Amino acid sequence: MTALTLSTAGAATLRADAVVVGVAKGAKGPVVAPGAEAVEKAFDGKLADVLATLGATGGEGEATKLPSPAGLKAPLVLAVGLGAVPDEGDAYAEEALRRAAGVAARTLAGAKKAAFALPVEAAEDVQAVGEGALLGSYAFTAFQERGKDAKGPLGEAAVLGAKPRDKAHKAAAERAVAVAEEINRARDLVNTPPNELNPAAFAAVATAAGKEHGIKVQVLDEKALTKGGYGGIVGVGVGSDAPPRLVKLSYTHADAEKSLAFVGKGITYDSGGISLKPAGHNETMKCDMAGAAAVFAAVVSAARLGLRVNVTGWLALAENMPSGSATRPGDVLRMYSGKTVEVLNTDAEGRLVLADALAKASEEDPDAIVDVATLTGAMVLALGNRTFGIMANDDAFRTSLHEIAEEVGEPSWPMPLPSDLRKGMDSPTADIANMGERMGGGLVAGLFLKEFVGEGITWAHLDIAGPAFNEAGPFGYTPKGGTGSAIRTLVRLAERTADGDLG
Ligand code: BES
Ligand code: MN
Ligand code: ZN
């Protein structure tokens, strides 16, 4: 991965392939952001004019390359858009910095070193620029023969204006590296084709990472799941030749006062099962384990950051396939909680594996449970491809999560769990059916999950079906394919819980 360094060197004197400056959208044209004074000087104070002439406006996503004038060590200046100039006295938003740094890192793929002369003041800004650079450099090339001329990622991102000896700045850079590495690892897992990443393979990755980071990992295989009564996970996985797993990751801190449980949907491939998805709807369904990848990354991040909170991750892993042994529409499953579920549609499988994991996680009575899942197409219809939905059995917790997501730059929106939608899941045969009314399908799925959360436990559900996998072109620090959605939100929740900032 790209190396992240902090440097006190001036933008004019640092030896690098390029120096990155920020440009914002002012009322009268592009405005060069603070941090780039030395570069402006080398341009005789005319950098903004040159940029305007080149058509730059300072808009988000813009990248303008200019050859360096005499006086700059780096041969290239790259101006990246920051969006609107902040109000008088306000700093640039962290997310604007993160995205601009991401654009720069993507544009500079193949370069050895780039100096980032962006407007950083607080330690949080250092973290944002670091995260943007490291996330923007991501490329998934494991399955491509790298030709001689294929560009590798940017070698080193040097953040200028940060103070390498300042404890807070150093810690911010370390946080950026830890979280970005785990996000990139989650992206790799999501992008890995489903013939390679089946439940057992995912469990093996988790076991290895646990050893590396001092996290206890327990894996239940198909035998243990059957014996343990995990009817949901077994029922979804039983049609596949690659059997299911339930992975428990336990990160504990000796002085922790609070505990969190994260539960991830880990369908390594969702064909729909006997209720087979039509062509056009299954090509990207390797992404259906993005929730489990997010949970995995968040637990490892919490361990790497040494957060003073206990975090348990539950990865509900199964492959949803049609076969002679597959669960049929009409089958009734006896779930881990003891409830029975009539499977009306085998393509509503995520809620089945999650139900068992939620019930199991509840036994330990954590202070809160958050599940993360690519659960419904309905949520994508409602919120689009970049925003995840948040549902909860506690309004204050849902609001907190929404604020936390906003803080870390992850678009999200609170969604309700209207109780009138419950009756649509009434079953003549079982306690509940796995499908209800079509309208409000994302909320119906949330209501289903709610039934498997232990009495009195605070719970939230993040439906990341939209933002988990980017089928469009890259933007900001987000690549095509797996995005690592919801990881920063989970990590910030753990940080806040460790700091005692949440109930
Ligand atoms: N994995 C899908 C949801 C999904 C859709 C994720 C698009 C990412 C992008 C899920 O298992 C599913 O198939 N849900 C069904 C539920 C329905 C059968 C009640 C859906 O949303 O259509
Ligand atoms: Mn499905
Ligand atoms: Zn699915």
PDB file of C-alpha atoms in Angstrom, residues 24-27 31 34 82-93 96 119 121:
ATOM      1  CA  ALA A  24     -11.912  25.890  -4.001  1.00  0.00           C
ATOM      2  CA  LYS A  25     -14.892  27.377  -5.767  1.00  0.00           C
ATOM      3  CA  GLY A  26     -15.029  31.079  -4.949  1.00  0.00           C
ATOM      4  CA  ALA A  27     -17.681  33.628  -5.901  1.00  0.00           C
ATOM      5  CA  VAL A  31      -9.404  30.179  -5.085  1.00  0.00           C
ATOM      6  CA  PRO A  34      -4.204  27.574   2.299  1.00  0.00           C
ATOM      7  CA  LEU A  82     -12.379  21.165  -2.746  1.00  0.00           C
ATOM      8  CA  GLY A  83     -15.855  22.467  -3.551  1.00  0.00           C
ATOM      9  CA  ALA A  84     -17.193  25.720  -2.103  1.00  0.00           C
ATOM     10  CA  VAL A  85     -14.901  28.009  -0.094  1.00  0.00           C
ATOM     11  CA  PRO A  86     -15.900  27.576   3.561  1.00  0.00           C
ATOM     12  CA  ASP A  87     -17.576  30.450   5.390  1.00  0.00           C
ATOM     13  CA  GLU A  88     -15.320  33.067   6.958  1.00  0.00           C
ATOM     14  CA  GLY A  89     -13.551  31.527   9.954  1.00  0.00           C
ATOM     15  CA  ASP A  90     -14.574  27.952   9.101  1.00  0.00           C
ATOM     16  CA  ALA A  91     -12.085  25.235   8.176  1.00  0.00           C
ATOM     17  CA  TYR A  92     -12.451  23.023   5.108  1.00  0.00           C
ATOM     18  CA  ALA A  93     -14.686  20.048   5.833  1.00  0.00           C
ATOM     19  CA  ALA A  96     -13.823  17.624   1.265  1.00  0.00           C
ATOM     20  CA  PRO A 119      -5.299  23.037   4.013  1.00  0.00           C
ATOM     21  CA  GLU A 121      -4.956  22.521  10.548  1.00  0.00           C
TER      22      GLU A 121
END
